[in-house]
Rosetta silent file (secondary structure, phi, psi, omega in degrees, C-alpha in Angstrom):
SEQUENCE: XXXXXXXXXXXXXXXXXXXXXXXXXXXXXXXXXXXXXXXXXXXXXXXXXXXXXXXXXXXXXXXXXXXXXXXXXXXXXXXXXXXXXXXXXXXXXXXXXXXXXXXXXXXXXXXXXXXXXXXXXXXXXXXXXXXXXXXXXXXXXXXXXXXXXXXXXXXXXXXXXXXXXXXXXXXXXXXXXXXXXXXXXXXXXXXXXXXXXX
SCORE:     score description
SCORE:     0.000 S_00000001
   1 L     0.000   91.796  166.468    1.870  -22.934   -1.156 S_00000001
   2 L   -47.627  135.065  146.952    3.148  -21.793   -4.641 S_00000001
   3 L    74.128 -152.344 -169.334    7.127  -21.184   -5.730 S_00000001
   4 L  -123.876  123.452 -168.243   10.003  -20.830   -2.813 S_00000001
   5 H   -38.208  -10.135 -169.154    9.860  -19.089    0.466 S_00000001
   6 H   -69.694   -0.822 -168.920   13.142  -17.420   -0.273 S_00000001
   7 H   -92.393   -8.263  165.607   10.809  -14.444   -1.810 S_00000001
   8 L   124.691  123.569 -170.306   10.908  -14.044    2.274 S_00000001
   9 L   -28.120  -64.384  168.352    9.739  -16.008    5.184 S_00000001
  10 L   -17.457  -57.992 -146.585    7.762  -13.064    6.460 S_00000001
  11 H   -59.890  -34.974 -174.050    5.472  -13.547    2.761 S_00000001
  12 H   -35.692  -52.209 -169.151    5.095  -16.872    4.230 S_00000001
  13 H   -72.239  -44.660 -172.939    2.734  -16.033    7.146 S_00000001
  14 H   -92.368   18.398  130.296    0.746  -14.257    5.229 S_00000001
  15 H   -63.567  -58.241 -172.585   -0.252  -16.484    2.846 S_00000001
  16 H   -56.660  -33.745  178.529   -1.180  -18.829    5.631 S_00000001
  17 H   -83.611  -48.481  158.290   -3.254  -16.179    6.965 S_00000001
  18 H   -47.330  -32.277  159.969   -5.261  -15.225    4.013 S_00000001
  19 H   -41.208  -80.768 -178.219   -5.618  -18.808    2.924 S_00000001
  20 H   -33.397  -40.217 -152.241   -7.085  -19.655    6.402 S_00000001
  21 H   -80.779  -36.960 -173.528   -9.491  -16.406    6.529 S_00000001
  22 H   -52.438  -58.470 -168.606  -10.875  -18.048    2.636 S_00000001
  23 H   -32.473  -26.731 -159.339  -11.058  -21.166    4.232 S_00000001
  24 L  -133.211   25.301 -177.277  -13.325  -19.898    7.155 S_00000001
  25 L    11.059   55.106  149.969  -15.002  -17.445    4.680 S_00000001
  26 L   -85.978  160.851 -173.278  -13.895  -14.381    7.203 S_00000001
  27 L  -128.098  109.574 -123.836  -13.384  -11.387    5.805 S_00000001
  28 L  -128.992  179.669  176.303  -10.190  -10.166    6.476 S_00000001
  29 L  -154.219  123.260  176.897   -7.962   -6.636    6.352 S_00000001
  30 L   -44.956  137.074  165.188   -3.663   -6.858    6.103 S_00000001
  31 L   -65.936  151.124  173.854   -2.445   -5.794    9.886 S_00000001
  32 L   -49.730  -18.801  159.939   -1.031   -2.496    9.976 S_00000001
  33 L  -108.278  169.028  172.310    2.454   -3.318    9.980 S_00000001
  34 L   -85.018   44.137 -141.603    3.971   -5.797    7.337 S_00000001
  35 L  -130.879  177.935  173.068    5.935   -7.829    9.859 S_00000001
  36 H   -89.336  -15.951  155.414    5.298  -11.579   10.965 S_00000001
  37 H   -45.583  -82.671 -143.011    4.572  -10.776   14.732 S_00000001
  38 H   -69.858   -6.125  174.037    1.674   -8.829   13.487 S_00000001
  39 H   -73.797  -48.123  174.032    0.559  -11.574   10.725 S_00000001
  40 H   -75.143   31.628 -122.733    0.906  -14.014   13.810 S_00000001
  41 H  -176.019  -50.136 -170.229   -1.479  -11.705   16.198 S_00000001
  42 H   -82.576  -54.215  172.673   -3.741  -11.476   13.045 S_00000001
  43 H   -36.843  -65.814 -172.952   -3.403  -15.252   12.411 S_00000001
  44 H   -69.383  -31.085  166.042   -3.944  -16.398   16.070 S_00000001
  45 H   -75.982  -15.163  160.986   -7.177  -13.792   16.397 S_00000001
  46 H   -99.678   30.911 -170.035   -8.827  -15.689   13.738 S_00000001
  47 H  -107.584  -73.464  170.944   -8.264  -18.750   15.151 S_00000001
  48 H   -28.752  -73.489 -150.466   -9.661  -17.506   18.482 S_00000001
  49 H   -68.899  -34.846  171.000  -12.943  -16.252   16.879 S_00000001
  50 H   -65.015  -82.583 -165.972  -13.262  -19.507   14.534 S_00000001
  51 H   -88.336    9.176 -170.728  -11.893  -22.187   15.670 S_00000001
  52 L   -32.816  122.755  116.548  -11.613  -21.528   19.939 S_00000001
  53 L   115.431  -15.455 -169.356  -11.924  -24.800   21.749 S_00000001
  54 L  -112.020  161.153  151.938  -12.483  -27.181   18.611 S_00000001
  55 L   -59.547  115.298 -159.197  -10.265  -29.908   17.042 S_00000001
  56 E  -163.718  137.616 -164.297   -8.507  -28.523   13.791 S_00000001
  57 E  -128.710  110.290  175.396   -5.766  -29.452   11.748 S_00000001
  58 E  -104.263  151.526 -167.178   -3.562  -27.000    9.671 S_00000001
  59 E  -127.742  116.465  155.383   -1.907  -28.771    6.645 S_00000001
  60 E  -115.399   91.717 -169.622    0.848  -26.459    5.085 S_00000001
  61 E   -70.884  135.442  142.616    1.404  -29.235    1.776 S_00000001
  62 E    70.729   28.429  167.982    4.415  -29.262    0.109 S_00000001
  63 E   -42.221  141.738 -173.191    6.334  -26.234    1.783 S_00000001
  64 L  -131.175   98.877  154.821    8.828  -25.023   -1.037 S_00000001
  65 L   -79.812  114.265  162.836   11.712  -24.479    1.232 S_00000001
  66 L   -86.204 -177.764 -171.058   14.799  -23.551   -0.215 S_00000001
  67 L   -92.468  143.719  162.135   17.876  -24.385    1.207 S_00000001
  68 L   110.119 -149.163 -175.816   20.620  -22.823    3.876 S_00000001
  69 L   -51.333  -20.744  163.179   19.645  -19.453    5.870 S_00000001
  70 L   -64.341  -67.087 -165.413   15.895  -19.605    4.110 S_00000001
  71 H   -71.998  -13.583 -176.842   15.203  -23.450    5.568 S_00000001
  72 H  -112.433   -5.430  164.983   16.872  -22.096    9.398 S_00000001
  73 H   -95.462  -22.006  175.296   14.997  -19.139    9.289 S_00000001
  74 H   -57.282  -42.898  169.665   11.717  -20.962    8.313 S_00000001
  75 H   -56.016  -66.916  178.388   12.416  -23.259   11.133 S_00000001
  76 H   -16.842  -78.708 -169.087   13.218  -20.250   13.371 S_00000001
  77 H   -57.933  -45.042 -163.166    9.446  -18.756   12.666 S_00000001
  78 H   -83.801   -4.093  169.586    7.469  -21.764   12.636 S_00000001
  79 H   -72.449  -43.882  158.915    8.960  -22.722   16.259 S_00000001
  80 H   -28.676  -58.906 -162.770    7.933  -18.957   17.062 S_00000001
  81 H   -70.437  -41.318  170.334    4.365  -19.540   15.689 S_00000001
  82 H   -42.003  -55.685 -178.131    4.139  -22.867   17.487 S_00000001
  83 H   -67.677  -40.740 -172.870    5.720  -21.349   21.021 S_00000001
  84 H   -77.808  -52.528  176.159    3.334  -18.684   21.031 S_00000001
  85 H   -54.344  -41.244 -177.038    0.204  -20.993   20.266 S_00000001
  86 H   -54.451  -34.959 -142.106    0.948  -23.689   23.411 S_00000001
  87 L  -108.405    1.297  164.584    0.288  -20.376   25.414 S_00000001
  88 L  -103.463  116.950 -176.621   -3.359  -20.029   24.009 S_00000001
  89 L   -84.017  -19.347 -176.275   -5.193  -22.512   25.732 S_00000001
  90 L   -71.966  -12.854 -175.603   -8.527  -22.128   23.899 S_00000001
  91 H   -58.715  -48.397 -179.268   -6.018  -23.613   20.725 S_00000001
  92 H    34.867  -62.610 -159.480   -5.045  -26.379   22.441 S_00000001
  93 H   -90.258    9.489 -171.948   -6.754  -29.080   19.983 S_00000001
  94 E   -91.597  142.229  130.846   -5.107  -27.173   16.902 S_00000001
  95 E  -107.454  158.867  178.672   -2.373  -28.626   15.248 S_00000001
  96 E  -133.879  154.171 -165.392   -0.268  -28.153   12.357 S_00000001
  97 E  -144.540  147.139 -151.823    1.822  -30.394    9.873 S_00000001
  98 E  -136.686   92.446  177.000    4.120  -29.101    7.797 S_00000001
  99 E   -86.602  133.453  157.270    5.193  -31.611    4.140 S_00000001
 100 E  -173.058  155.236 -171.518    8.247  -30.384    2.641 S_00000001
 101 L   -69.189  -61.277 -118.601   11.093  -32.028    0.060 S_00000001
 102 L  -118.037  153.396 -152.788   13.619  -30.249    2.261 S_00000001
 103 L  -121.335  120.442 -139.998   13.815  -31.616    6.332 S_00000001
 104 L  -143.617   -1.685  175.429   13.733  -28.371    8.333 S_00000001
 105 L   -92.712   11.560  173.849   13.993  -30.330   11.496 S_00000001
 106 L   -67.277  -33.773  148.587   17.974  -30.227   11.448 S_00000001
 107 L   -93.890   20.351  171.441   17.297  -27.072   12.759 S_00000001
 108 L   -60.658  135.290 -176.780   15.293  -27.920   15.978 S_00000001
 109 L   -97.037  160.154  165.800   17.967  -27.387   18.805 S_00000001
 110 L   -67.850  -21.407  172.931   17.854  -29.560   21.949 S_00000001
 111 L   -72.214  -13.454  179.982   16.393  -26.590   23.706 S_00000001
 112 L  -100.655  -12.007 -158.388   13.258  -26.726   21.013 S_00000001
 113 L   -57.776   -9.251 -170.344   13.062  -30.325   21.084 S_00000001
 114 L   -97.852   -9.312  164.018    9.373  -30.025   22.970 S_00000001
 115 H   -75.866  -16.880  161.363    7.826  -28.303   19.929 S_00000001
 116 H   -67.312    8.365  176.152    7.740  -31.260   18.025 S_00000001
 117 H   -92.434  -15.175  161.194    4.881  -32.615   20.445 S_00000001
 118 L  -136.895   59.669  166.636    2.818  -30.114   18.672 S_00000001
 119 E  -138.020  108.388  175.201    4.288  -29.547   15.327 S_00000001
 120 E   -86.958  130.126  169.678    4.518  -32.948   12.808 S_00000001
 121 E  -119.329  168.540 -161.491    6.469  -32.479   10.184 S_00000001
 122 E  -128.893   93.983 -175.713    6.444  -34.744    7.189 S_00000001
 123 E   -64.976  123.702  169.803    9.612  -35.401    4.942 S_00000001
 124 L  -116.400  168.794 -117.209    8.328  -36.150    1.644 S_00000001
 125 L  -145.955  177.748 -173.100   10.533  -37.281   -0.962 S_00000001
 126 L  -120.663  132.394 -177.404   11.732  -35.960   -4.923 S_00000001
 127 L   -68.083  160.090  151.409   10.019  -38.525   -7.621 S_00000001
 128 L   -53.989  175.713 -165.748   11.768  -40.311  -10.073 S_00000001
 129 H   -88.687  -53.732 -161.118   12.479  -39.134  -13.289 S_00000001
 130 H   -50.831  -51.624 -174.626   10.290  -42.025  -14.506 S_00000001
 131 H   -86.814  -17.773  155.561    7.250  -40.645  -12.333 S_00000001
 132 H   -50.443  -57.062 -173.057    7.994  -37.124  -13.237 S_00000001
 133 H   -62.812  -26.560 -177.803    7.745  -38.178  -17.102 S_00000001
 134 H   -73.535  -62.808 -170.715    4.408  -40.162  -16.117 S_00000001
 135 H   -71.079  -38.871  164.751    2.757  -37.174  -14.516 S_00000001
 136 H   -53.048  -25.443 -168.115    3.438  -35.483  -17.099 S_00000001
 137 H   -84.195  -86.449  157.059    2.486  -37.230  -20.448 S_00000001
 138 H    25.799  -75.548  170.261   -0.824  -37.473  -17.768 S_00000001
 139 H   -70.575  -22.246  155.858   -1.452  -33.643  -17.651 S_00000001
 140 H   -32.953  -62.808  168.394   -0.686  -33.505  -20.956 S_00000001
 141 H   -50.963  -38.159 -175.049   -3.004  -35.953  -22.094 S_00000001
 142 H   -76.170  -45.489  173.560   -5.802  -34.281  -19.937 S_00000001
 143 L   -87.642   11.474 -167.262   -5.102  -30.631  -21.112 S_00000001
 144 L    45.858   77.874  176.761   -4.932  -31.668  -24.711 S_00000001
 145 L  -151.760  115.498 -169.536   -1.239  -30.062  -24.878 S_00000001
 146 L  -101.322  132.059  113.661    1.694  -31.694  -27.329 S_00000001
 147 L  -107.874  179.992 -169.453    5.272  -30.703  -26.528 S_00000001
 148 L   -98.072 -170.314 -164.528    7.662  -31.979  -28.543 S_00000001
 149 H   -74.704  -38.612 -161.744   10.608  -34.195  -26.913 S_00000001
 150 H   -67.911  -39.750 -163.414   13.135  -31.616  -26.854 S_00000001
 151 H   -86.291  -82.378 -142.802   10.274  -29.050  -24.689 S_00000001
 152 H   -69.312  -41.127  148.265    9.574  -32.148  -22.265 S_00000001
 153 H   -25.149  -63.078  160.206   12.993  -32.696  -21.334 S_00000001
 154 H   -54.286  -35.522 -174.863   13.942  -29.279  -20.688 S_00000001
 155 H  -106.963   -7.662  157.322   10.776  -29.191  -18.373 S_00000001
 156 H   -77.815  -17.461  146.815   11.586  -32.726  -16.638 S_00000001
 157 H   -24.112  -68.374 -173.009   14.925  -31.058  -16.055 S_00000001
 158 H   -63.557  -47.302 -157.226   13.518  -27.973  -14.512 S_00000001
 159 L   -93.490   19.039  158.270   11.395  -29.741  -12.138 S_00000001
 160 L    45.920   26.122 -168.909   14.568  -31.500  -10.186 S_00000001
 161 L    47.490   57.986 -177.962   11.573  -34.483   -9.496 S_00000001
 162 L  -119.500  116.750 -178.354    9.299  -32.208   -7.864 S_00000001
 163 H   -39.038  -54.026 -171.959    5.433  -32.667   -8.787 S_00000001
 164 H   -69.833  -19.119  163.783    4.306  -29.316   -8.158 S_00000001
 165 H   -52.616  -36.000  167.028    6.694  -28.056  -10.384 S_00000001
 166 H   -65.137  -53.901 -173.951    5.020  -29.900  -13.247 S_00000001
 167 H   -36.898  -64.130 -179.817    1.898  -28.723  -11.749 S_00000001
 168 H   -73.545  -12.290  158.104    2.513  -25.527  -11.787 S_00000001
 169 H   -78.589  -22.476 -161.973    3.918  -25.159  -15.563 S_00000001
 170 H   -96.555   -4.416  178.003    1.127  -26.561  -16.779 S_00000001
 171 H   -77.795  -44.637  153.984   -1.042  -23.650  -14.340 S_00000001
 172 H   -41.385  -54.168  172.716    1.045  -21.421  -15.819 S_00000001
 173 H   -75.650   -6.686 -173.861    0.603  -22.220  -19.495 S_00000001
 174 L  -113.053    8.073  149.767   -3.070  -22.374  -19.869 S_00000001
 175 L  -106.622   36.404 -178.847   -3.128  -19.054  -18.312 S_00000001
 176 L  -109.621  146.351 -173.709   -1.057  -17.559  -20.862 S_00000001
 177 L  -117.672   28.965  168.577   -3.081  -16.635  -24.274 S_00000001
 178 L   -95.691  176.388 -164.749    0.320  -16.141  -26.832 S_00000001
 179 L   -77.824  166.546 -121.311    1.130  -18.299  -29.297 S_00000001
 180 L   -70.325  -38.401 -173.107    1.921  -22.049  -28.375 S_00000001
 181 L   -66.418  -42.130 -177.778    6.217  -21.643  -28.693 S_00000001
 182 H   -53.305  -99.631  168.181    5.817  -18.240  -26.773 S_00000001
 183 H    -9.420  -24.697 -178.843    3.843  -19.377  -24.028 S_00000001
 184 H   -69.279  -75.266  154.428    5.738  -22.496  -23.388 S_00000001
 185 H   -25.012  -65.039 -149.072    9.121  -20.217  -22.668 S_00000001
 186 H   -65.337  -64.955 -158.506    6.990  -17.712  -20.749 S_00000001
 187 H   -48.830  -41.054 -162.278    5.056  -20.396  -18.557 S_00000001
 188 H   -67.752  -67.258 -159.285    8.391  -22.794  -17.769 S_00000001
 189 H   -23.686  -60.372  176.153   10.609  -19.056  -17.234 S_00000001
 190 H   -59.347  -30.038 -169.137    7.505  -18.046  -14.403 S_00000001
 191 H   -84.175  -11.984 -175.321    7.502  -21.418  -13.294 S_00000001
 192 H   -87.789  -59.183 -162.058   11.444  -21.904  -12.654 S_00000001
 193 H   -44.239  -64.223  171.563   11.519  -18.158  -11.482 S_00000001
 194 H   -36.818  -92.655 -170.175    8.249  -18.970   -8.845 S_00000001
 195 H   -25.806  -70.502 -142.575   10.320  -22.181   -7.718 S_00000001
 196 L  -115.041  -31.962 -173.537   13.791  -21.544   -7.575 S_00000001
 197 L  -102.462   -4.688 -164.913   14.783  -17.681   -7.710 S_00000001
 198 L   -64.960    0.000    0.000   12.007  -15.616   -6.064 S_00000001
């Protein structure tokens, strides 16, 4: 799950649903409204039709939650998505775990407290600077790509000690074809933009 949900929860669902339908090579059509009921209707009938009855595991890695009214509405929905599923019985065996930097269970209420038996969520942590600089020299080395020190700063900076941020600059830059200073700019600017402002 690329950049930060703050581009709108809603977008959220539907990435999970197109993801899923690759996953399960169905071949899929957007529901007729945009809204996240009808993504979770569309979601949960390809579930049925797949997966009915078997043991399955949804992994949403690395949620890029922002913070405040984004991270309480995110909560909000996936307690929705959750609430709604206990009430399919062929689902049963499905569960889903949800890694994220940002702890989203501050908003579980004591009245929600029974959706954690089938929602895990997984705090994962912001690297060091040390392991940030590490992964990096790393894809570097691998994609044959010099910056200079002044470049690598500025993008150990950017990435607040979040992996996928490095990840995703360097996904960014080798699909850019302008010349090497240009491209650099462009790739961290989509990759901060993706991340932090969407």
């Amino acid at each position: 799950m690329a950049g930060c949900i703050s581009s709108g929860v809603d977008s959220f669902i539907k990435e999970i649903y197109f993801e899923l339908a690759n996953i399960l090579e169905v071949n899929v059509e957007s529901p007729k409204t945009d809204s996240f009921l009808e993504y979770m209707r569309a979601l949960f009938s390809i579930l049925n039709k797949n997966l009915a009855g078997q043991e399955a595991y949804i992994l949403l890695e690395e949620v890029p939650i922002c913070e405040g009214d984004n991270l309480k509405e995110f909560t909000e929905k996936i307690i929705q998505l959750i609430n709604v599923k206990t009430q399919e019985k062929s689902l049963s065996k499905i569960k889903f775990i949800v890694s994220s930097i940002d702890n989203p269970m501050i908003y579980i209420n004591r009245f929600q407290v029974k959706v954690t038996q089938y929602l895990k969520f997984i705090e994962i942590t912001y690297w060091p600077e040390e392991e940030i600089r590490s992964l990096n020299q790393l894809l570097q080395t691998q994609l044959s790509v010099r910056l200079d020190d002044t470049f690598n700063s500025k993008l150990i900076v950017k990435s607040k000690g979040c992996p996928r941020f490095i990840k995703a600059f360097y996904r960014n830059l080798i699909s850019i074809s302008t010349s090497e200073s240009e491209s650099l700019e462009i790739a961290l600017r989509e990759t901060t933009h993706d991340f932090y402002y969407l």
